[in-house]
Coordinates of C-alpha atoms in Angstrom, one line a residue:
M12 CA 0.1 0.1 0.1
S13 CA 1.5 3.3 -1.0
V14 CA 1.3 6.5 1.1
W15 CA -1.5 7.9 -0.9
D16 CA -3.5 4.8 -0.6
W17 CA -3.1 4.9 3.0
I18 CA -4.1 8.5 3.3
Y19 CA -7.2 8.0 1.2
K20 CA -8.2 4.9 3.2
Y21 CA -8.2 6.6 6.6
F22 CA -9.2 10.2 5.7
E23 CA -11.6 9.6 2.9
K24 CA -14.7 10.7 4.8
P25 CA -13.4 14.1 6.1
G26 CA -11.8 14.6 2.6
K27 CA -15.3 14.3 1.0
Y28 CA -16.6 16.8 3.6
V29 CA -13.8 19.2 2.4
L30 CA -15.0 18.6 -1.3
R31 CA -18.5 19.5 -0.3
V32 CA -17.5 22.7 1.2
Y33 CA -15.0 23.8 -1.6
R34 CA -16.9 22.7 -4.6
N35 CA -14.4 24.2 -7.0
L36 CA -11.4 22.1 -5.6
P37 CA -12.0 19.2 -7.9
R38 CA -11.8 21.6 -11.0
D39 CA -8.7 23.3 -9.7
V40 CA -7.0 19.9 -9.2
R41 CA -7.6 18.9 -12.6
K42 CA -6.4 22.1 -14.2
S43 CA -3.3 22.3 -12.0
G44 CA -1.8 19.4 -13.4
I45 CA -1.6 17.6 -10.0
H46 CA -1.7 14.1 -10.9
L47 CA -4.0 13.1 -8.1
H48 CA -7.8 12.1 -7.9
P49 CA -9.7 15.3 -6.4
E50 CA -10.8 12.9 -3.4
V51 CA -7.2 11.8 -2.8
Y52 CA -6.0 15.4 -2.6
A53 CA -8.8 16.3 -0.4
S54 CA -7.8 13.5 2.1
F55 CA -4.2 14.6 2.0
I56 CA -5.6 18.1 3.0
V57 CA -7.1 16.7 6.1
F58 CA -4.1 14.5 6.9
A59 CA -1.6 17.4 6.5
T60 CA -3.7 19.6 8.7
I61 CA -3.9 17.0 11.4
L62 CA -0.1 16.3 11.4
V63 CA 0.6 20.0 11.6
T64 CA -1.8 20.5 14.4
A65 CA -0.1 17.6 16.4
V66 CA 3.1 19.4 15.9
V67 CA 1.9 22.6 17.0
I68 CA 0.3 21.1 20.1
A69 CA 3.4 19.7 20.9
L70 CA 5.4 22.9 20.3
G71 CA 3.0 24.8 22.4
V72 CA 3.4 22.5 25.5
F73 CA 7.2 23.0 25.2
L74 CA 6.8 26.9 25.1
F75 CA 4.3 26.8 27.8
R76 CA 7.0 24.9 30.0
A77 CA 9.6 27.5 28.9
A78 CA 7.4 30.3 30.0
L79 CA 7.4 31.8 26.4
Y80 CA 3.6 32.4 26.5
T81 CA 3.6 35.2 23.9
V82 CA 4.8 32.9 21.1
I83 CA 1.8 30.5 21.7
P84 CA -1.0 32.7 20.1
V85 CA 1.3 33.0 17.0
I86 CA 1.7 29.3 16.4
T87 CA -2.0 28.5 17.0
V88 CA -2.9 29.8 13.5
I89 CA -0.4 27.6 11.8
P90 CA -2.7 24.8 11.1
F91 CA -5.5 27.2 9.8
F92 CA -3.1 28.7 7.5
T93 CA -1.7 25.2 6.4
F94 CA -5.4 24.2 5.6
L95 CA -6.1 27.4 3.6
I96 CA -2.7 27.0 1.6
L97 CA -3.3 23.5 0.6
V98 CA -7.0 24.1 -0.5
Y99 CA -5.9 27.1 -2.7
L100 CA -2.6 25.7 -3.9
P101 CA -4.1 23.9 -6.9
A102 CA -5.9 27.1 -8.1
A103 CA -2.4 29.1 -7.8
I104 CA -0.6 26.3 -9.7
A105 CA -3.4 26.3 -12.3
S106 CA -3.1 30.1 -12.4
N107 CA 0.7 29.8 -13.0
R108 CA 0.2 27.1 -15.8
A109 CA -2.2 29.3 -17.5
G110 CA 0.2 32.1 -17.6
G111 CA 2.8 30.2 -18.9
L112 CA 0.6 28.7 -21.5
E113 CA -1.0 32.2 -22.5
G114 CA 2.3 33.5 -23.3
E115 CA 3.5 30.5 -25.6
L116 CA 0.1 30.0 -27.3
P117 CA 0.4 32.4 -30.2
Y118 CA 3.7 30.7 -31.1
T119 CA 2.3 27.2 -30.8
A120 CA -0.8 28.3 -33.0
S121 CA 1.7 29.6 -35.8
Y122 CA 3.7 26.4 -35.6
L123 CA 0.5 24.3 -35.9
S124 CA -0.6 26.6 -38.8
M125 CA 2.7 26.0 -40.7
L126 CA 2.8 22.4 -40.2
V127 CA -0.9 21.9 -41.5
I128 CA -0.1 24.2 -44.5
S129 CA 2.9 21.9 -45.2
G130 CA 0.4 19.0 -45.7
L131 CA 0.3 17.5 -42.3
S132 CA -3.2 16.5 -40.8
P133 CA -4.0 18.6 -37.6
Y134 CA -3.8 15.7 -35.4
I135 CA -0.2 14.6 -36.4
A136 CA 0.8 18.2 -36.3
F137 CA -0.4 18.4 -32.8
E138 CA 1.3 15.3 -31.9
R139 CA 4.7 16.9 -33.2
I140 CA 4.3 19.4 -30.6
V141 CA 5.7 16.6 -28.1
R142 CA 9.0 16.4 -30.2
A143 CA 9.3 20.3 -29.7
S144 CA 9.1 20.1 -25.8
R145 CA 12.4 22.0 -25.5
I146 CA 10.9 24.7 -27.4
F147 CA 7.1 24.6 -26.7
V148 CA 7.5 23.7 -23.0
K149 CA 3.9 24.2 -21.8
S150 CA 2.2 23.3 -25.1
S151 CA 4.1 20.0 -25.1
E152 CA 2.2 19.0 -21.9
L153 CA -1.1 19.2 -23.8
A154 CA 0.3 17.3 -26.7
Q155 CA 1.5 14.6 -24.5
R156 CA -1.9 14.3 -22.8
F157 CA -3.4 14.3 -26.4
V158 CA -1.1 11.3 -27.4
L159 CA -2.0 9.7 -24.1
L160 CA -5.7 9.9 -24.8
V161 CA -5.5 8.8 -28.4
K162 CA -2.7 6.3 -28.3
I163 CA -3.2 4.6 -25.0
F164 CA -7.0 5.0 -24.1
G165 CA -8.2 4.8 -27.6
K166 CA -10.2 8.1 -27.8
D167 CA -10.8 9.6 -31.1
P168 CA -9.0 12.8 -31.6
L169 CA -11.9 15.0 -31.4
S170 CA -13.1 13.7 -28.0
A171 CA -9.4 13.9 -26.8
F172 CA -9.3 17.7 -27.8
A173 CA -12.5 18.3 -26.0
T174 CA -11.2 16.5 -22.8
I175 CA -7.8 18.6 -23.0
S176 CA -9.8 21.8 -23.5
E177 CA -11.7 21.1 -20.2
R178 CA -8.5 20.3 -18.4
T179 CA -6.5 23.1 -19.5
P180 CA -6.2 26.4 -17.1
S181 CA -5.8 28.7 -20.0
V182 CA -9.0 30.3 -21.5
T183 CA -7.2 31.0 -24.8
A184 CA -6.2 27.6 -25.2
R185 CA -9.7 26.2 -24.5
D186 CA -11.0 28.7 -27.1
L187 CA -8.4 27.4 -29.6
L188 CA -9.1 23.8 -29.1
M189 CA -13.0 24.0 -28.9
G190 CA -12.9 26.2 -32.1
F191 CA -10.9 23.6 -33.9
V192 CA -13.2 20.8 -32.8
T193 CA -16.1 22.9 -34.0
T194 CA -14.6 23.8 -37.2
V195 CA -13.8 20.1 -38.0
K196 CA -17.5 18.9 -37.1
A197 CA -18.8 21.7 -39.1
G198 CA -16.8 20.6 -42.1
G199 CA -14.9 24.0 -42.2
D200 CA -11.4 24.9 -43.4
V201 CA -9.2 23.8 -40.6
V202 CA -5.8 25.4 -42.4
D203 CA -7.8 28.8 -42.6
Y204 CA -9.0 28.7 -38.9
L205 CA -5.5 28.0 -37.5
N206 CA -3.9 30.8 -39.7
K207 CA -6.5 33.2 -38.8
K208 CA -6.3 32.1 -35.1
A209 CA -2.6 32.6 -35.0
R210 CA -2.8 36.1 -36.7
L211 CA -5.8 36.8 -34.0
L212 CA -3.5 35.9 -31.0
F213 CA -0.6 38.1 -32.0
S214 CA -2.9 41.0 -32.7
E215 CA -4.3 40.4 -29.2
L216 CA -0.8 40.1 -27.8
L217 CA 0.1 43.5 -29.3
V218 CA -3.0 45.3 -27.6
S219 CA -2.4 43.5 -24.4
I220 CA 1.3 44.9 -24.3
K221 CA -0.2 48.5 -24.5
I222 CA -2.6 47.9 -21.8
I223 CA 0.2 46.4 -19.6
A224 CA 2.3 49.4 -20.1
D225 CA -0.6 51.6 -18.9
R226 CA -1.0 49.5 -16.0
L227 CA 2.6 49.6 -15.0
G228 CA 2.7 53.4 -15.4
S229 CA 0.0 53.7 -12.7
L230 CA 1.9 51.2 -10.4
L231 CA 5.1 53.0 -10.8
E232 CA 3.5 56.3 -10.2
A233 CA 2.1 55.0 -7.0
Y234 CA 5.4 53.5 -6.1
L235 CA 7.3 56.7 -6.7
A236 CA 5.1 58.7 -4.4
L237 CA 5.0 56.0 -1.7
V238 CA 8.9 55.8 -1.8
L239 CA 9.5 59.5 -1.9
L240 CA 7.1 60.5 0.8
T241 CA 8.2 57.7 3.0
T242 CA 11.8 58.0 2.7
I243 CA 12.1 61.8 2.8
A244 CA 9.4 62.4 5.3
F245 CA 10.7 59.9 8.0
S246 CA 14.2 60.6 7.2
T247 CA 13.8 64.4 7.9
M248 CA 12.0 63.8 11.0
Y249 CA 14.4 61.3 12.1
F250 CA 17.6 63.6 11.5
V251 CA 15.8 66.5 13.0
T252 CA 14.8 64.4 16.1
V253 CA 18.5 63.1 16.8
S254 CA 20.2 66.3 16.1
L255 CA 17.9 68.1 18.5
A256 CA 17.6 65.4 21.0
A257 CA 18.3 67.5 24.0
A258 CA 15.4 69.8 23.1
V259 CA 13.1 67.5 21.6
P260 CA 11.8 64.8 23.9
F261 CA 9.8 62.9 21.2
G262 CA 10.2 61.6 17.7
I263 CA 11.4 58.5 15.7
S264 CA 13.5 55.8 17.4
S265 CA 16.4 54.3 15.6
E266 CA 14.5 50.9 15.7
T267 CA 11.7 52.3 13.8
M268 CA 13.7 54.2 11.4
A269 CA 15.8 50.9 10.6
L270 CA 12.5 49.0 10.2
I271 CA 11.4 51.5 7.6
L272 CA 14.5 51.8 5.5
Y273 CA 15.9 48.3 5.7
T274 CA 12.7 46.3 5.8
L275 CA 9.5 48.1 4.6
L276 CA 10.8 50.0 1.5
P277 CA 12.8 46.8 0.1
F278 CA 9.5 45.0 0.9
V279 CA 7.6 47.5 -1.1
S280 CA 10.0 47.4 -4.0
G281 CA 9.9 43.6 -4.0
A282 CA 6.0 43.7 -4.0
V283 CA 6.3 46.0 -7.1
M284 CA 8.6 43.7 -9.0
L285 CA 6.1 40.9 -8.1
F286 CA 3.1 42.7 -9.5
A287 CA 5.1 43.7 -12.6
D288 CA 5.9 40.1 -13.3
A289 CA 2.2 39.3 -12.9
L290 CA 1.3 41.9 -15.4
Q291 CA 3.9 41.6 -18.1
Y292 CA 4.2 39.4 -21.0
K293 CA 7.0 36.8 -20.6
E294 CA 8.7 34.4 -22.9
P295 CA 7.9 30.9 -22.2
V296 CA 11.8 30.1 -21.5
R297 CA 13.8 32.4 -19.3
D298 CA 17.5 33.0 -19.3
N299 CA 19.0 32.3 -15.8
K300 CA 22.7 32.6 -16.7
P301 CA 22.8 36.5 -15.5
Y302 CA 21.5 35.3 -12.1
I303 CA 24.0 32.7 -12.0
V304 CA 26.7 35.2 -12.4
F305 CA 25.1 37.6 -10.0
S306 CA 24.9 34.8 -7.2
G307 CA 28.2 33.3 -8.0
I308 CA 30.3 36.3 -8.4
S309 CA 28.7 39.6 -7.5
L310 CA 27.0 38.6 -4.4
P311 CA 30.0 37.0 -2.8
V312 CA 32.1 39.9 -3.7
L313 CA 29.6 42.3 -2.2
L314 CA 29.6 40.4 1.1
F315 CA 33.3 40.1 1.3
L316 CA 33.8 43.9 0.6
A317 CA 30.9 44.8 2.9
I318 CA 32.3 42.6 6.0
F319 CA 36.0 43.2 5.6
G320 CA 36.0 46.6 4.2
Y321 CA 33.3 48.4 6.3
M322 CA 31.8 46.2 9.1
I323 CA 35.0 44.7 10.6
P324 CA 36.8 48.2 10.8
A325 CA 33.5 49.7 11.9
L326 CA 32.6 47.3 14.8
L327 CA 36.1 46.4 16.2
P328 CA 38.2 48.8 18.0
P329 CA 41.1 50.3 16.0
T330 CA 43.7 48.6 18.3
H331 CA 42.3 45.2 17.4
P332 CA 44.9 43.1 15.6
F333 CA 42.3 41.9 13.0
V334 CA 41.8 45.5 11.8
A335 CA 45.4 45.9 11.4
N336 CA 45.5 43.1 8.9
P337 CA 46.8 44.1 5.6
M338 CA 43.8 42.5 3.9
V339 CA 41.4 44.4 5.9
Q340 CA 43.3 47.7 5.4
F341 CA 43.6 47.2 1.7
T342 CA 39.9 46.3 1.3
R343 CA 38.8 49.4 3.4
A344 CA 41.2 51.7 1.3
L345 CA 39.4 50.5 -1.7
L346 CA 36.0 51.5 -0.4
V347 CA 36.7 54.9 1.2
F348 CA 39.2 56.2 -1.2
P349 CA 37.1 58.9 -2.7
M350 CA 36.8 60.5 0.7
S351 CA 40.7 61.5 0.3
Y352 CA 40.1 63.6 -2.9
V353 CA 36.9 65.3 -1.6
N354 CA 36.2 67.0 1.7
V355 CA 33.2 65.1 3.1
P356 CA 31.8 64.5 6.8
D357 CA 32.9 61.5 8.4
F358 CA 29.4 60.3 9.0
L359 CA 29.3 59.6 5.2
E360 CA 31.8 57.0 5.3
S361 CA 29.3 54.1 5.6
Y362 CA 27.4 55.5 2.6
I363 CA 30.5 55.9 0.5
A364 CA 31.8 52.5 1.5
I365 CA 28.7 50.6 0.9
S366 CA 28.3 52.5 -2.6
M367 CA 31.7 51.4 -3.7
A368 CA 31.2 48.0 -2.6
I369 CA 28.0 47.8 -4.8
I370 CA 29.8 49.4 -7.7
Y371 CA 32.7 47.0 -7.5
S372 CA 30.6 43.9 -7.1
L373 CA 28.1 44.7 -9.9
I374 CA 30.6 45.4 -12.7
P375 CA 31.0 41.7 -13.6
S376 CA 27.2 41.0 -13.6
V377 CA 26.7 44.1 -15.8
I378 CA 29.6 43.1 -18.3
Y379 CA 28.2 39.6 -18.5
T380 CA 24.5 40.6 -18.7
E381 CA 25.1 43.2 -21.5
I382 CA 27.2 40.7 -23.6
R383 CA 24.4 38.1 -23.1
F384 CA 21.4 40.6 -23.9
R385 CA 23.4 41.7 -26.9
K386 CA 22.8 38.3 -28.5
Y387 CA 19.2 38.8 -28.6
K388 CA 19.7 41.2 -31.4
I389 CA 20.0 38.0 -33.4
I390 CA 16.4 38.0 -34.0
S391 CA 16.4 41.0 -36.4
G392 CA 19.0 39.0 -38.5
I393 CA 17.0 35.9 -38.6
T394 CA 13.8 37.8 -39.4
R395 CA 15.6 39.5 -42.5
F396 CA 17.0 36.1 -43.6
M397 CA 13.6 34.5 -43.6
R398 CA 11.9 37.3 -45.5
D399 CA 14.9 37.1 -48.1
L400 CA 14.6 33.3 -48.3
V401 CA 11.0 33.8 -49.4
E402 CA 11.8 36.3 -52.1
I403 CA 14.7 34.3 -53.5
R404 CA 12.5 31.1 -53.4
K405 CA 10.1 32.8 -55.6
T406 CA 12.7 33.2 -58.3
G407 CA 12.9 29.4 -58.4
F408 CA 16.0 28.6 -56.1
S409 CA 15.9 25.7 -54.0
I410 CA 16.1 26.0 -50.3
E411 CA 19.9 24.8 -50.1
K412 CA 20.9 27.1 -53.2
G413 CA 19.0 30.0 -51.5
I414 CA 20.8 29.7 -48.2
I415 CA 24.0 29.3 -49.9
E416 CA 23.4 32.5 -51.8
L417 CA 22.1 34.4 -48.9
S418 CA 25.2 33.5 -46.8
R419 CA 27.0 36.3 -48.7
R420 CA 24.9 39.0 -47.3
D421 CA 25.1 40.7 -43.7
Y422 CA 22.6 39.7 -41.1
G423 CA 24.3 40.9 -38.1
L424 CA 24.9 38.5 -35.4
F425 CA 23.3 35.9 -37.3
T426 CA 25.7 36.1 -40.1
P427 CA 28.4 33.5 -38.5
Y428 CA 25.7 30.9 -38.2
L429 CA 24.3 31.3 -41.6
E430 CA 27.9 31.0 -43.0
K431 CA 28.5 27.7 -41.2
L432 CA 25.0 26.6 -42.4
A433 CA 26.0 27.3 -45.9
L434 CA 29.3 25.5 -45.4
Y435 CA 27.6 22.4 -44.2
I436 CA 25.2 22.3 -47.0
N437 CA 28.1 22.6 -49.5
L438 CA 29.8 19.6 -47.7
G439 CA 26.5 17.6 -48.2
L440 CA 24.9 17.4 -44.9
P441 CA 21.1 17.3 -44.6
L442 CA 19.5 20.6 -44.2
S443 CA 17.3 19.7 -41.3
R444 CA 20.1 18.2 -39.5
V445 CA 22.3 21.0 -40.0
L446 CA 19.5 23.5 -38.8
N447 CA 19.0 21.4 -35.6
W448 CA 22.5 21.5 -34.9
I449 CA 22.7 25.4 -35.3
L450 CA 19.7 26.1 -33.2
N451 CA 21.4 24.3 -30.3
K452 CA 24.2 27.0 -30.5
I453 CA 21.8 30.0 -30.4
P454 CA 21.1 31.2 -26.8
V455 CA 18.0 33.0 -27.6
W456 CA 14.7 31.1 -27.2
R457 CA 12.9 33.2 -30.1
G458 CA 15.9 32.4 -32.4
K459 CA 15.6 28.8 -31.4
M460 CA 12.0 28.7 -32.2
L461 CA 12.2 30.4 -35.6
L462 CA 15.0 28.0 -36.7
Y463 CA 13.1 24.9 -35.5
M464 CA 10.1 25.9 -37.3
L465 CA 12.0 26.5 -40.5
A466 CA 13.7 23.0 -40.1
D467 CA 10.4 21.2 -39.4
A468 CA 8.7 23.0 -42.2
I469 CA 11.5 21.9 -44.6
E470 CA 11.4 18.4 -43.2
V471 CA 7.4 18.1 -43.6
G472 CA 6.6 19.9 -46.7
G473 CA 9.8 20.6 -48.5
G474 CA 9.9 24.3 -47.8
T475 CA 7.2 25.6 -50.1
I476 CA 6.5 29.3 -50.9
D477 CA 3.4 29.2 -49.1
V478 CA 5.0 27.7 -45.9
L479 CA 8.0 30.1 -45.9
E480 CA 5.7 33.0 -46.5
T481 CA 4.0 31.9 -43.3
L482 CA 7.0 31.6 -41.5
A483 CA 8.4 34.9 -42.6
W484 CA 5.2 36.6 -41.5
F485 CA 5.5 34.9 -38.2
A486 CA 9.1 36.0 -37.7
E487 CA 8.2 39.7 -38.6
S488 CA 5.3 39.3 -36.1
V489 CA 7.7 38.4 -33.3
E490 CA 9.9 41.2 -34.1
A491 CA 7.2 43.6 -34.2
L492 CA 5.9 42.3 -30.8
E493 CA 9.2 43.0 -29.1
E494 CA 9.7 46.3 -30.9
E495 CA 6.2 47.3 -29.4
K496 CA 7.1 46.0 -26.0
R497 CA 10.3 48.0 -26.0
K498 CA 8.7 51.2 -27.1
N499 CA 5.9 51.1 -24.7
L500 CA 7.9 50.2 -21.6
R501 CA 11.1 52.3 -22.3
T502 CA 9.5 55.5 -21.0
L503 CA 8.6 53.8 -17.6
L504 CA 12.4 53.9 -16.8
I505 CA 12.4 57.5 -15.7
V506 CA 10.1 56.8 -12.7
P507 CA 12.6 54.8 -10.6
Y508 CA 15.5 57.2 -11.6
M509 CA 13.5 60.2 -10.6
G510 CA 12.7 58.5 -7.1
S511 CA 16.3 57.4 -6.4
I512 CA 18.0 60.6 -7.4
L513 CA 15.5 62.8 -5.7
T514 CA 15.6 60.8 -2.3
A515 CA 19.5 60.8 -2.6
I516 CA 19.9 64.6 -3.1
S517 CA 17.1 65.4 -0.3
I518 CA 18.4 63.1 2.4
I519 CA 22.1 63.7 1.8
V520 CA 21.8 67.4 1.6
L521 CA 19.7 67.4 4.8
A522 CA 22.2 65.1 6.6
I523 CA 25.2 67.3 5.7
F524 CA 23.3 70.5 6.5
L525 CA 22.2 69.3 10.0
G526 CA 25.7 67.7 10.6
T527 CA 27.5 70.9 10.3
Q528 CA 25.6 72.6 12.8
V529 CA 27.3 73.2 16.2
T530 CA 24.6 71.6 18.3
V531 CA 25.0 68.2 16.7
S532 CA 25.9 65.5 19.1
G533 CA 27.8 62.2 18.7
A534 CA 24.5 60.5 18.6
Y535 CA 23.7 62.3 15.3
K536 CA 26.7 61.1 13.6
L537 CA 26.0 57.5 14.7
A538 CA 22.5 57.6 13.4
A539 CA 23.8 59.0 10.2
L540 CA 26.3 56.2 10.1
T541 CA 23.7 53.4 10.4
T542 CA 20.8 55.0 8.5
L543 CA 22.5 56.6 5.3
P544 CA 23.6 53.2 3.8
A545 CA 19.9 52.2 3.5
I546 CA 19.5 55.0 0.9
V547 CA 22.2 53.3 -1.5
L548 CA 20.6 49.8 -0.9
N549 CA 17.3 51.2 -1.8
S550 CA 18.6 52.8 -4.8
F551 CA 20.1 49.5 -5.9
I552 CA 16.8 47.9 -5.5
M553 CA 15.2 50.7 -7.5
G554 CA 17.5 49.9 -10.5
L555 CA 16.4 46.4 -10.3
V556 CA 12.7 47.7 -10.5
A557 CA 13.7 49.9 -13.6
G558 CA 15.0 46.8 -15.3
K559 CA 12.0 44.7 -14.3
V560 CA 9.4 47.1 -15.6
S561 CA 11.3 48.3 -18.8
A562 CA 12.8 45.0 -20.0
G563 CA 10.8 42.4 -18.0
T564 CA 13.7 40.8 -16.3
I565 CA 15.5 41.6 -13.0
A566 CA 18.8 41.0 -14.8
A567 CA 18.2 44.0 -17.2
G568 CA 18.2 46.2 -13.9
F569 CA 21.9 45.5 -13.0
K570 CA 23.1 48.3 -15.2
H571 CA 20.4 50.5 -13.9
S572 CA 21.3 49.6 -10.3
L573 CA 24.9 50.5 -11.2
A574 CA 24.0 54.0 -12.6
L575 CA 22.0 54.8 -9.8
V576 CA 24.5 53.9 -7.2
V577 CA 27.2 55.8 -9.0
T578 CA 24.6 58.7 -9.0
N579 CA 24.3 58.4 -5.3
L580 CA 27.9 58.4 -4.7
L581 CA 28.6 61.5 -6.7
V582 CA 25.6 63.3 -4.8
A583 CA 27.5 62.2 -1.4
L584 CA 30.7 63.5 -2.7
L585 CA 29.2 66.9 -3.9
G586 CA 26.7 67.2 -1.4
G587 CA 28.6 69.9 0.6
Y588 CA 28.7 72.0 -2.3
I589 CA 25.0 71.5 -3.1
A590 CA 24.1 72.3 0.6
S591 CA 26.4 75.4 0.5
G592 CA 24.5 76.4 -2.9
F593 CA 21.1 75.9 -1.3
M594 CA 22.1 78.1 1.7
S595 CA 23.4 80.7 -0.3
I596 CA 20.3 81.0 -2.3
V597 CA 18.1 81.1 0.9
T598 CA 20.2 83.7 2.6

C-alpha cells in the first residue's frame, strides 16, 4: 500500500466533506496538473492539517513549560493557514500554468498553422509538438496528454481535444481547441481557421502589451509617491529628532527608522517587482545565466567587501589586531578612497563605503548581462534572412541554393551561423540536421523557435513558398511584438531614476546641513552612519525595479542599479557643495 492509498483509506470521509465545502477544488486539481484524484488530494489536506496540528500542540506544550507565553498565540494559527494554503494551492498552480501557456500559445498556433499548410493533418501536427518540448515547454504537456488519450486510452482525436480543453487552465487554449473541434465537425477549413487564429492571437498580444504598459505606469507612479514620501518625510523627522535630542523629547526611534528603511521599503520594491511580473508578458523560457553570475560572483564579492572593508573596521576597536590586518586595510582603502579626494563629513563614510562595494560587485554582472543581452539582436537578422529566403525562393531557387546565396549577405549577429549553415550544406549534410545543430548554438529562445520551425517546415513540406511566407510573417510578427514592448515600456524607466535621485539629493543634503551645526551631538553622527547606507541599498533595488518594468527581467536592472549607485555616490561627494549652494540661495 502506497502512502497515497493509506491517506485515502483513513481520511476519505473528512476529505469528501472538504470537497462538499469547497466545490471548485476538483476543477482546480484537474487544471493544476497535479496527478491525483480530487478525493485523494482532499484526504491529503485533512491528513496534513491534522499532522501540523499535532506538531503545533507539542510545540505549544514546550513553549508553555519554557514560559514563552507570547509565542503560543502566534503558532496556533499555523494549522489554519496550512489548511487554507493546501485548499487554494491547486488554483495557484493552475493560474501559473495558465500564464505560461498564454504566453506560448501564439507561437504554438503559428507552428500548427505552418505544419498544416505543409500538408500534415491537424492531429499529426499536434502530436509533433511533443518532439518540440524543448521549444514549446507548456504546450508540449497538452500534446503529451493528447497522445496519451488517443494512443493509450483509444479516444478519437476530437474527444481527446474536448477533454484537454476542459482540463486546461488557459481560456485562450480552451477557445483554440474547442474552435478547432467545432470547425472539424462543421466541415470547415481547418488550415484557414488555424492561420487566422494565429494572427488574431498576435494582434491580441500587441493590444495587451499597450494595456500592460498603462497599468505599469500607474503602478510605478504610486510606487514613486510612496517611496519619496516615506523616505524623505521619515528621514527628515528622524535626523531633526536626533540632532535636537536635548530639546525634543519625542520623535522617531532608531529601531523604527531601521524597520522602515531596511525592511519596509525593500518589501515595497519587491512587491512592485512581483506585481510587474504578474502583469507583464513573458517568454516561455527564461535565461537564468545572468542570475547565476550575480549569485556566484557579484553577491560573494559584495559580502566580502562589506564585511572586511566596512563592518569589521567599524565594529572592532582600532587597536584590534584583525583591523590592522593588511587585507582588511587594503579592502577598506578600496572602499573609502574617494574621501581622500573630496572633503566630506565623517558620517558619510558608511554611505560611500557601501556605494563603492556595490559598484565593484556589480561590474562583472553588468558586463556579462550586456554581452548576453546583445545576442538577442540576432532575432533581427533571422527575420530579415527568412524574408529574403522567401523572395529568393520565388525566383526558383531551391532552399539549399537560396541559403548558400544568402550567406554572402550581412545579417548582423546571425551571419556567422548562416555561413556555417551554408558551409555544411556545401559539404552535403542534410539541411534539417544542420539547422537542428545550429539552433542548439543560439542562446535566444525566439531564435531557437524560428529555426526549429524552419527545419520542421522543410522536413515536412519541403519548404514551399506558402510555408516560407507564413514563417516569414510569423518572424516579422515576433520582431514587431518585441519592438512594441520596448517602445511602450522604455518611458517607464524615468520613474525609478527620479525616485532614487530625488531621495538621495534630499536626504544627503539634509544630513550634511544638519551635521555641520554646532549643536549636533555624537548620537547624530552614529545615527547617520547606520541610516544612510539604506539609501544606497534602496537605490540599488530601485535599479532592479527599473530593469523589471522596462525589459521584463530583473537582470536587465543590473546596469540601472550600477548607474543609480554611481549617481548616489556623486551626490554624497558633491553634497557639501550642493548644500552650500542651497544655503546661499536661501540667505
